PDB file of C-alpha atoms in Angstrom:
ATOM      1  CA  ASP A 230      89.255 102.008 110.196  1.00 61.00           C
ATOM      2  CA  ALA A 231      91.990 104.534 109.387  1.00 79.00           C
ATOM      3  CA  GLY A 232      90.789 105.098 105.834  1.00 93.00           C
ATOM      4  CA  VAL A 233      93.053 105.200 102.810  1.00 96.00           C
ATOM      5  CA  ILE A 234      96.576 106.182 103.798  1.00 96.00           C
ATOM      6  CA  GLN A 235      98.951 107.960 101.440  1.00 97.00           C
ATOM      7  CA  SER A 236     102.544 108.978 101.882  1.00 97.00           C
ATOM      8  CA  PRO A 237     104.223 111.323 101.640  1.00 97.00           C
ATOM      9  CA  ARG A 238     101.650 114.120 101.917  1.00 96.00           C
ATOM     10  CA  HIS A 239     103.992 116.561 100.204  1.00 96.00           C
ATOM     11  CA  GLU A 240     106.956 115.922  97.958  1.00 97.00           C
ATOM     12  CA  VAL A 241     109.272 118.464  96.376  1.00 97.00           C
ATOM     13  CA  THR A 242     111.891 117.133  94.029  1.00 96.00           C
ATOM     14  CA  GLU A 243     114.130 118.241  91.209  1.00 97.00           C
ATOM     15  CA  MET A 244     113.527 117.396  87.596  1.00 96.00           C
ATOM     16  CA  GLY A 245     115.065 114.070  86.675  1.00 96.00           C
ATOM     17  CA  GLN A 246     114.737 112.504  90.099  1.00 97.00           C
ATOM     18  CA  GLU A 247     112.727 109.380  90.817  1.00 97.00           C
ATOM     19  CA  VAL A 248     109.552 109.854  92.838  1.00 97.00           C
ATOM     20  CA  THR A 249     107.649 107.085  94.620  1.00 98.00           C
ATOM     21  CA  LEU A 250     104.187 107.623  96.026  1.00 98.00           C
ATOM     22  CA  ARG A 251     102.664 105.084  98.394  1.00 98.00           C
ATOM     23  CA  CYS A 252      99.154 104.003  99.225  1.00 98.00           C
ATOM     24  CA  LYS A 253      97.553 101.684 101.737  1.00 98.00           C
ATOM     25  CA  PRO A 254      93.918 100.921 100.869  1.00 97.00           C
ATOM     26  CA  ILE A 255      91.142 100.225 103.349  1.00 95.00           C
ATOM     27  CA  SER A 256      91.365  96.683 104.636  1.00 95.00           C
ATOM     28  CA  GLY A 257      88.973  94.381 102.787  1.00 93.00           C
ATOM     29  CA  HIS A 258      88.736  96.549  99.692  1.00 94.00           C
ATOM     30  CA  ASN A 259      89.588  94.706  96.479  1.00 93.00           C
ATOM     31  CA  SER A 260      90.049  97.675  94.161  1.00 93.00           C
ATOM     32  CA  LEU A 261      92.605 100.456  94.225  1.00 95.00           C
ATOM     33  CA  PHE A 262      92.718 103.567  92.047  1.00 94.00           C
ATOM     34  CA  TRP A 263      95.423 106.133  91.342  1.00 96.00           C
ATOM     35  CA  TYR A 264      94.287 109.615  90.239  1.00 94.00           C
ATOM     36  CA  ARG A 265      96.047 112.823  89.274  1.00 95.00           C
ATOM     37  CA  GLN A 266      94.502 116.262  89.694  1.00 93.00           C
ATOM     38  CA  THR A 267      95.727 119.455  88.055  1.00 92.00           C
ATOM     39  CA  MET A 268      94.165 122.836  87.473  1.00 87.00           C
ATOM     40  CA  MET A 269      94.396 122.353  83.723  1.00 86.00           C
ATOM     41  CA  ARG A 270      92.953 118.861  83.404  1.00 86.00           C
ATOM     42  CA  GLY A 271      90.958 118.307  86.583  1.00 87.00           C
ATOM     43  CA  LEU A 272      90.768 114.818  88.055  1.00 89.00           C
ATOM     44  CA  GLU A 273      92.076 111.988  85.876  1.00 89.00           C
ATOM     45  CA  LEU A 274      92.187 108.266  86.499  1.00 90.00           C
ATOM     46  CA  LEU A 275      95.703 106.940  85.903  1.00 92.00           C
ATOM     47  CA  ILE A 276      95.293 103.246  86.677  1.00 93.00           C
ATOM     48  CA  TYR A 277      93.205 100.910  88.739  1.00 90.00           C
ATOM     49  CA  PHE A 278      93.741  97.448  90.187  1.00 93.00           C
ATOM     50  CA  ASN A 279      91.292  94.686  91.019  1.00 91.00           C
ATOM     51  CA  ASN A 280      92.613  92.010  93.364  1.00 93.00           C
ATOM     52  CA  ASN A 281      96.155  93.378  92.850  1.00 93.00           C
ATOM     53  CA  VAL A 282      95.922  93.044  89.059  1.00 92.00           C
ATOM     54  CA  PRO A 283      96.028  96.168  86.843  1.00 90.00           C
ATOM     55  CA  ILE A 284      92.687  96.401  85.020  1.00 85.00           C
ATOM     56  CA  ASP A 285      92.870  99.706  83.183  1.00 82.00           C
ATOM     57  CA  ASP A 286      96.137 101.613  82.789  1.00 85.00           C
ATOM     58  CA  SER A 287      95.035 103.647  79.780  1.00 82.00           C
ATOM     59  CA  GLY A 288      95.300 106.831  81.823  1.00 85.00           C
ATOM     60  CA  MET A 289      99.001 106.407  82.575  1.00 89.00           C
ATOM     61  CA  PRO A 290     100.536 109.312  80.672  1.00 84.00           C
ATOM     62  CA  GLU A 291     103.751 107.706  79.467  1.00 83.00           C
ATOM     63  CA  ASP A 292     106.455 105.158  80.199  1.00 90.00           C
ATOM     64  CA  ARG A 293     107.921 107.334  82.918  1.00 95.00           C
ATOM     65  CA  PHE A 294     104.946 106.348  85.073  1.00 96.00           C
ATOM     66  CA  SER A 295     104.596 102.891  86.574  1.00 96.00           C
ATOM     67  CA  ALA A 296     102.351 101.441  89.272  1.00 97.00           C
ATOM     68  CA  LYS A 297     102.554  98.236  91.255  1.00 96.00           C
ATOM     69  CA  MET A 298     100.408  96.465  93.776  1.00 97.00           C
ATOM     70  CA  PRO A 299     102.492  93.646  95.275  1.00 96.00           C
ATOM     71  CA  ASN A 300      99.799  92.745  97.812  1.00 95.00           C
ATOM     72  CA  ALA A 301      96.303  93.705  98.888  1.00 94.00           C
ATOM     73  CA  SER A 302      97.485  96.296 101.391  1.00 95.00           C
ATOM     74  CA  PHE A 303     100.051  98.292  99.460  1.00 96.00           C
ATOM     75  CA  SER A 304     100.538 100.061  96.152  1.00 98.00           C
ATOM     76  CA  THR A 305     103.134 102.397  94.681  1.00 98.00           C
ATOM     77  CA  LEU A 306     103.101 104.908  91.866  1.00 98.00           C
ATOM     78  CA  LYS A 307     106.545 105.693  90.531  1.00 97.00           C
ATOM     79  CA  ILE A 308     107.681 108.481  88.230  1.00 97.00           C
ATOM     80  CA  GLN A 309     111.145 108.122  86.743  1.00 96.00           C
ATOM     81  CA  PRO A 310     112.482 110.549  85.626  1.00 96.00           C
ATOM     82  CA  SER A 311     110.193 113.252  86.972  1.00 96.00           C
ATOM     83  CA  GLU A 312     109.421 116.428  85.008  1.00 96.00           C
ATOM     84  CA  PRO A 313     107.926 119.784  86.072  1.00 96.00           C
ATOM     85  CA  ARG A 314     104.693 118.959  84.221  1.00 95.00           C
ATOM     86  CA  ASP A 315     104.181 116.040  86.610  1.00 96.00           C
ATOM     87  CA  SER A 316     103.484 118.535  89.403  1.00 97.00           C
ATOM     88  CA  ALA A 317      99.987 117.738  90.655  1.00 97.00           C
ATOM     89  CA  VAL A 318      98.065 116.234  93.519  1.00 96.00           C
ATOM     90  CA  TYR A 319      97.989 112.449  93.311  1.00 97.00           C
ATOM     91  CA  PHE A 320      95.084 110.689  94.989  1.00 96.00           C
ATOM     92  CA  CYS A 321      94.709 107.050  95.839  1.00 96.00           C
ATOM     93  CA  ALA A 322      91.249 105.566  96.411  1.00 94.00           C
ATOM     94  CA  SER A 323      89.918 102.126  97.226  1.00 94.00           C
ATOM     95  CA  SER A 324      86.560 100.419  96.874  1.00 91.00           C
ATOM     96  CA  ARG A 325      85.044  97.075  97.750  1.00 88.00           C
ATOM     97  CA  SER A 326      84.832  95.920  94.158  1.00 80.00           C
ATOM     98  CA  GLY A 327      85.603  97.721  90.943  1.00 75.00           C
ATOM     99  CA  SER A 328      84.893 101.150  89.517  1.00 70.00           C
ATOM    100  CA  GLY A 329      81.141 100.783  89.958  1.00 70.00           C
ATOM    101  CA  THR A 330      81.207 100.827  93.742  1.00 76.00           C
ATOM    102  CA  VAL A 331      81.693 103.711  96.147  1.00 83.00           C
ATOM    103  CA  GLN A 332      85.303 104.839  96.370  1.00 88.00           C
ATOM    104  CA  TYR A 333      87.065 106.147  99.445  1.00 91.00           C
ATOM    105  CA  PHE A 334      89.787 108.656  98.770  1.00 93.00           C
ATOM    106  CA  GLY A 335      93.066 109.205 100.551  1.00 95.00           C
ATOM    107  CA  PRO A 336      94.239 112.712 101.478  1.00 94.00           C
ATOM    108  CA  GLY A 337      96.455 112.985  98.413  1.00 96.00           C
ATOM    109  CA  THR A 338     100.136 113.646  97.803  1.00 97.00           C
ATOM    110  CA  ARG A 339     101.033 117.091  96.543  1.00 96.00           C
ATOM    111  CA  LEU A 340     104.002 116.690  94.192  1.00 98.00           C
ATOM    112  CA  THR A 341     106.105 119.609  93.057  1.00 97.00           C
ATOM    113  CA  VAL A 342     108.845 119.008  90.522  1.00 97.00           C
ATOM    114  CA  THR A 343     111.195 121.960  90.078  1.00 96.00           C
TER     115      THR A 343
ATOM    116  CA  LYS B  14      84.731 117.201  73.683  1.00 63.00           C
ATOM    117  CA  ASN B  15      84.697 115.773  77.186  1.00 83.00           C
ATOM    118  CA  GLU B  16      82.633 112.675  77.817  1.00 90.00           C
ATOM    119  CA  VAL B  17      81.242 114.377  80.941  1.00 94.00           C
ATOM    120  CA  GLU B  18      80.083 117.975  81.031  1.00 96.00           C
ATOM    121  CA  GLN B  19      79.057 119.802  84.177  1.00 97.00           C
ATOM    122  CA  SER B  20      77.178 123.040  84.593  1.00 96.00           C
ATOM    123  CA  PRO B  21      77.536 125.566  85.912  1.00 97.00           C
ATOM    124  CA  GLN B  22      81.298 125.814  86.348  1.00 95.00           C
ATOM    125  CA  ASN B  23      80.871 128.257  89.213  1.00 96.00           C
ATOM    126  CA  LEU B  24      77.884 128.824  91.429  1.00 97.00           C
ATOM    127  CA  THR B  25      77.339 131.357  94.177  1.00 97.00           C
ATOM    128  CA  ALA B  26      74.353 131.203  96.508  1.00 96.00           C
ATOM    129  CA  GLN B  27      72.971 132.717  99.694  1.00 97.00           C
ATOM    130  CA  GLU B  28      72.582 130.492 102.694  1.00 97.00           C
ATOM    131  CA  GLY B  29      69.241 128.697 102.573  1.00 97.00           C
ATOM    132  CA  GLU B  30      68.920 128.649  98.799  1.00 97.00           C
ATOM    133  CA  PHE B  31      68.133 125.516  96.805  1.00 97.00           C
ATOM    134  CA  ILE B  32      71.105 124.476  94.654  1.00 97.00           C
ATOM    135  CA  THR B  33      71.169 122.396  91.470  1.00 98.00           C
ATOM    136  CA  ILE B  34      74.294 121.157  89.719  1.00 98.00           C
ATOM    137  CA  ASN B  35      73.944 119.374  86.401  1.00 98.00           C
ATOM    138  CA  CYS B  36      75.936 116.615  84.732  1.00 98.00           C
ATOM    139  CA  SER B  37      75.533 115.382  81.158  1.00 97.00           C
ATOM    140  CA  TYR B  38      77.482 112.527  79.644  1.00 95.00           C
ATOM    141  CA  SER B  39      77.918 111.072  76.185  1.00 93.00           C
ATOM    142  CA  VAL B  40      78.899 107.442  76.840  1.00 88.00           C
ATOM    143  CA  GLY B  41      76.807 104.482  77.934  1.00 88.00           C
ATOM    144  CA  ILE B  42      77.240 104.071  81.660  1.00 89.00           C
ATOM    145  CA  SER B  43      76.728 101.514  84.380  1.00 86.00           C
ATOM    146  CA  ALA B  44      77.193 103.922  87.280  1.00 89.00           C
ATOM    147  CA  LEU B  45      77.502 107.609  88.043  1.00 92.00           C
ATOM    148  CA  HIS B  46      79.368 109.101  90.993  1.00 93.00           C
ATOM    149  CA  TRP B  47      79.018 112.472  92.663  1.00 95.00           C
ATOM    150  CA  LEU B  48      82.129 113.539  94.564  1.00 94.00           C
ATOM    151  CA  GLN B  49      82.715 116.484  96.865  1.00 95.00           C
ATOM    152  CA  GLN B  50      86.126 118.107  97.206  1.00 94.00           C
ATOM    153  CA  HIS B  51      86.585 120.396 100.167  1.00 89.00           C
ATOM    154  CA  PRO B  52      88.747 123.548 100.109  1.00 83.00           C
ATOM    155  CA  GLY B  53      91.459 121.598 101.916  1.00 81.00           C
ATOM    156  CA  GLY B  54      91.602 119.155  99.002  1.00 82.00           C
ATOM    157  CA  GLY B  55      90.011 116.069 100.526  1.00 88.00           C
ATOM    158  CA  ILE B  56      87.592 114.144  98.296  1.00 91.00           C
ATOM    159  CA  VAL B  57      84.468 112.439  99.577  1.00 90.00           C
ATOM    160  CA  SER B  58      82.135 110.215  97.626  1.00 89.00           C
ATOM    161  CA  LEU B  59      78.581 111.528  98.047  1.00 92.00           C
ATOM    162  CA  PHE B  60      76.550 109.196  95.856  1.00 90.00           C
ATOM    163  CA  MET B  61      76.849 106.346  93.447  1.00 89.00           C
ATOM    164  CA  LEU B  62      73.741 105.675  91.389  1.00 90.00           C
ATOM    165  CA  SER B  63      72.694 103.849  88.258  1.00 89.00           C
ATOM    166  CA  SER B  64      68.999 104.772  88.169  1.00 90.00           C
ATOM    167  CA  GLY B  65      66.351 106.845  89.874  1.00 92.00           C
ATOM    168  CA  LYS B  66      67.113 108.964  92.872  1.00 94.00           C
ATOM    169  CA  LYS B  67      69.067 108.876  96.106  1.00 93.00           C
ATOM    170  CA  LYS B  68      68.809 111.115  99.150  1.00 93.00           C
ATOM    171  CA  HIS B  69      71.215 111.707 101.992  1.00 90.00           C
ATOM    172  CA  GLY B  70      70.317 114.458 104.410  1.00 93.00           C
ATOM    173  CA  ARG B  71      69.978 117.689 102.451  1.00 96.00           C
ATOM    174  CA  LEU B  72      71.534 116.189  99.324  1.00 95.00           C
ATOM    175  CA  ILE B  73      69.534 114.562  96.544  1.00 96.00           C
ATOM    176  CA  ALA B  74      70.952 112.982  93.391  1.00 96.00           C
ATOM    177  CA  THR B  75      68.870 112.002  90.391  1.00 97.00           C
ATOM    178  CA  ILE B  76      69.723 110.330  87.129  1.00 96.00           C
ATOM    179  CA  ASN B  77      67.866 109.988  83.824  1.00 95.00           C
ATOM    180  CA  ILE B  78      69.544 107.229  81.848  1.00 92.00           C
ATOM    181  CA  GLN B  79      67.575 107.901  78.650  1.00 93.00           C
ATOM    182  CA  GLU B  80      68.573 111.554  78.634  1.00 95.00           C
ATOM    183  CA  LYS B  81      72.117 110.840  79.890  1.00 95.00           C
ATOM    184  CA  HIS B  82      71.761 113.424  82.590  1.00 96.00           C
ATOM    185  CA  SER B  83      72.139 113.641  86.340  1.00 97.00           C
ATOM    186  CA  SER B  84      71.476 116.407  88.838  1.00 98.00           C
ATOM    187  CA  LEU B  85      72.747 117.021  92.340  1.00 98.00           C
ATOM    188  CA  HIS B  86      70.449 119.112  94.522  1.00 98.00           C
ATOM    189  CA  ILE B  87      71.244 120.711  97.851  1.00 97.00           C
ATOM    190  CA  THR B  88      68.298 121.919  99.896  1.00 96.00           C
ATOM    191  CA  ALA B  89      68.678 124.687 102.488  1.00 96.00           C
ATOM    192  CA  SER B  90      72.292 125.329 101.474  1.00 97.00           C
ATOM    193  CA  HIS B  91      74.841 126.236 104.114  1.00 96.00           C
ATOM    194  CA  PRO B  92      78.308 127.820 103.956  1.00 96.00           C
ATOM    195  CA  ARG B  93      79.809 124.445 104.874  1.00 94.00           C
ATOM    196  CA  ASP B  94      78.475 123.113 101.539  1.00 96.00           C
ATOM    197  CA  SER B  95      81.038 125.308  99.786  1.00 96.00           C
ATOM    198  CA  ALA B  96      83.197 122.903  97.810  1.00 96.00           C
ATOM    199  CA  VAL B  97      83.884 121.586  94.328  1.00 96.00           C
ATOM    200  CA  TYR B  98      81.363 118.977  93.191  1.00 97.00           C
ATOM    201  CA  ILE B  99      82.598 116.479  90.604  1.00 96.00           C
ATOM    202  CA  CYS B 100      80.536 114.140  88.459  1.00 96.00           C
ATOM    203  CA  ALA B 101      82.104 110.894  87.218  1.00 93.00           C
ATOM    204  CA  VAL B 102      80.685 108.063  85.121  1.00 91.00           C
ATOM    205  CA  ARG B 103      81.690 104.445  84.585  1.00 87.00           C
ATOM    206  CA  GLY B 104      81.536 103.237  80.981  1.00 83.00           C
ATOM    207  CA  ASP B 105      79.533 100.108  80.337  1.00 82.00           C
ATOM    208  CA  ARG B 106      80.555  98.734  76.949  1.00 73.00           C
ATOM    209  CA  GLY B 107      83.300  98.191  74.401  1.00 67.00           C
ATOM    210  CA  SER B 108      86.340 100.375  74.807  1.00 64.00           C
ATOM    211  CA  THR B 109      84.689 102.322  77.627  1.00 68.00           C
ATOM    212  CA  LEU B 110      83.854  99.275  79.762  1.00 69.00           C
ATOM    213  CA  GLY B 111      84.866  99.938  83.343  1.00 72.00           C
ATOM    214  CA  ARG B 112      86.629 103.198  82.531  1.00 79.00           C
ATOM    215  CA  LEU B 113      85.938 106.292  84.586  1.00 84.00           C
ATOM    216  CA  TYR B 114      85.314 109.689  83.017  1.00 88.00           C
ATOM    217  CA  PHE B 115      85.267 112.890  85.036  1.00 92.00           C
ATOM    218  CA  GLY B 116      83.635 116.270  84.726  1.00 94.00           C
ATOM    219  CA  ARG B 117      85.729 119.362  85.434  1.00 93.00           C
ATOM    220  CA  GLY B 118      83.770 120.122  88.579  1.00 94.00           C
ATOM    221  CA  THR B 119      81.434 122.847  89.809  1.00 96.00           C
ATOM    222  CA  GLN B 120      82.781 125.317  92.348  1.00 96.00           C
ATOM    223  CA  LEU B 121      79.988 126.125  94.815  1.00 97.00           C
ATOM    224  CA  THR B 122      80.271 129.030  97.225  1.00 97.00           C
ATOM    225  CA  VAL B 123      77.508 129.604  99.761  1.00 97.00           C
ATOM    226  CA  TRP B 124      77.522 132.936 101.570  1.00 96.00           C
ATOM    227  CA  PRO B 125      76.046 133.410 105.051  1.00 95.00           C
TER     228      PRO B 125
END
């Protein structure tokens, strides 16, 4: 299996632009997680899906952030409009079932908003 | 106050030394994860446990539910163990049910 796939690996954009991050979970995994990691705050869970349904989005910082999972093999995290404080590494992870099972992390997307 | 506290924040060791990283948490949990983040940024799940002890190679993870504490031990440490180790817990009730809480990580450096 190819593991969790994220794209792009690096993104540099200007403040105010829309940013879309993509994730393909491991085939057969029912849960997908979006994380953000910064030096200041460490690793934070933004949102997670079970069977394509958002279960906990309490970590989504504000309305500028939105996440979708239209099918079992694809998810997006969108930031519109982006701000410099959104600069971080965004990780996607998947697991067989829920937040109590082992998660497999993607390589991350390093986002820089100037 | 963070729901998950790790200690130490930074740890330096000589190759071959026995390493212990500690994690304390303040919420009721159904599972605890130990993650390893390599210098390149990749994250690997090392253990998920809800009771007792698990062992994988030179790594051992223990958890004491009553004391709300977990430890990660590395025996015969090696420079390739140098990484950030992150503790995360899954809440088990009320407003914390299913939520994940993360420690800030422990930076381990093992010198040859």
